[in-house]
Amino acid sequence: MIQGTLFDGRTSSGQEVSLHCDSQGQVSVEGGNTASLHFSELKISPRIGQTSRYVTFPNGSQFETDNNDAIDALLVQWQSSESKIQRALHRLESHWRNVSLSVIFLVFFGWGLVQYGIPHFSRELALAAPAKISQLLGDSVLKSIEEIWVQESTLGQIQQQELTAQFQALVPNDEYEWQILFRQGGILGANAFALPNGTIVMTDELVQLAHNQQQLISIMAHEVGHVIHRHGLRTLIQKSSLAVLLVLVTGDVSTSSSIITALPAILIEAGYSKTMEREADTYALEYLQQQKIDPIVFAIWCDIL
């Protein structure tokens, strides 16, 4: 006999009853209107510490009891496979050492996922993604950038044409529709950034800061390296993956939506990882060596920025 409270599933009121299970597994409730039925037809809530257990009947009524041991004994007798799993989980959560080890494992697993798993996943996915995705994403980000961050360039047309010609001479002939755009940086100041679709945005302030065109060529090559290695797409995938991870852990959808909405700002302000910057630097230095340009130009320019 297991003492507890029976709720009919229609109202919040309950009545004190006794649940009985005979040697054949037939369950009856003394003091309630629930029909007798076999134990296998019941749904038993898992054991969580010393909290109450719930026995749900097919008609929607529920039997609540604090006698966890008695419920476990019935599970052992009539639902052996399920009871083994529940007993194992209960043992894990009932010992502080197991809980501590689980927390430590989750912390290291989460750190490894963010530090290595997501970057590796984003790199492979970005390299496998068709160029059309980069094109659509770059167009969308460029539209947001021009609406919020930059203004029309004040550089002379001749200067823009000369720099554009130099840019077109250094870009590879591949699937990207390469273009360089000059804009007033405003709060961005002297800056240049690459979009996933092969568009390079260079601010007037950066052009005016350069001492010669070789410095600007080195920056162009660096930004082209970001596109070649798909750093923009990889960064966006990483940030989106982190948002999905946060949703899975916290259940807070607003967190992910705010990150995804901020993707244009992420590309401009957050910058790239050190690994990505080294890849772009390597690409730029290799190009400079091919063009017989002293790499020291690029090194000095990086120190200035």
Short mmCIF file of C-alpha atoms in Angstrom, two decimals, residues 1-8 13-20 27-36 57 61-63:
data_model
loop_
_atom_site.label_atom_id
_atom_site.label_comp_id
_atom_site.label_asym_id
_atom_site.label_seq_id
_atom_site.Cartn_x
_atom_site.Cartn_y
_atom_site.Cartn_z
CA MET A 1 0.00 0.00 0.00
CA ILE A 2 1.44 3.37 -1.03
CA GLN A 3 -0.09 6.47 0.53
CA GLY A 4 -0.50 9.57 -1.59
CA THR A 5 -2.78 12.14 -3.19
CA LEU A 6 -4.91 11.54 -6.28
CA PHE A 7 -5.68 14.39 -8.71
CA ASP A 8 -8.42 13.83 -11.28
CA SER A 13 -8.16 19.61 -5.68
CA GLY A 14 -6.85 16.22 -4.59
CA GLN A 15 -7.93 13.43 -2.30
CA GLU A 16 -5.91 11.22 0.00
CA VAL A 17 -5.86 7.64 -1.32
CA SER A 18 -3.83 4.43 -1.21
CA LEU A 19 -2.33 2.75 -4.28
CA HIS A 20 -2.13 -1.03 -4.21
CA VAL A 27 -3.01 -1.65 -9.71
CA SER A 28 -6.00 -0.29 -7.85
CA VAL A 29 -6.62 2.91 -5.93
CA GLU A 30 -8.48 2.73 -2.66
CA GLY A 31 -10.47 5.86 -2.01
CA GLY A 32 -10.55 6.99 -5.65
CA ASN A 33 -12.65 6.36 -8.75
CA THR A 34 -9.76 5.10 -10.92
CA ALA A 35 -10.36 1.69 -12.51
CA SER A 36 -8.03 -1.19 -11.85
CA PHE A 57 -3.14 7.00 -15.37
CA SER A 61 -5.48 11.48 -13.40
CA GLN A 62 -2.27 11.54 -11.36
CA PHE A 63 -1.20 9.90 -8.13
#
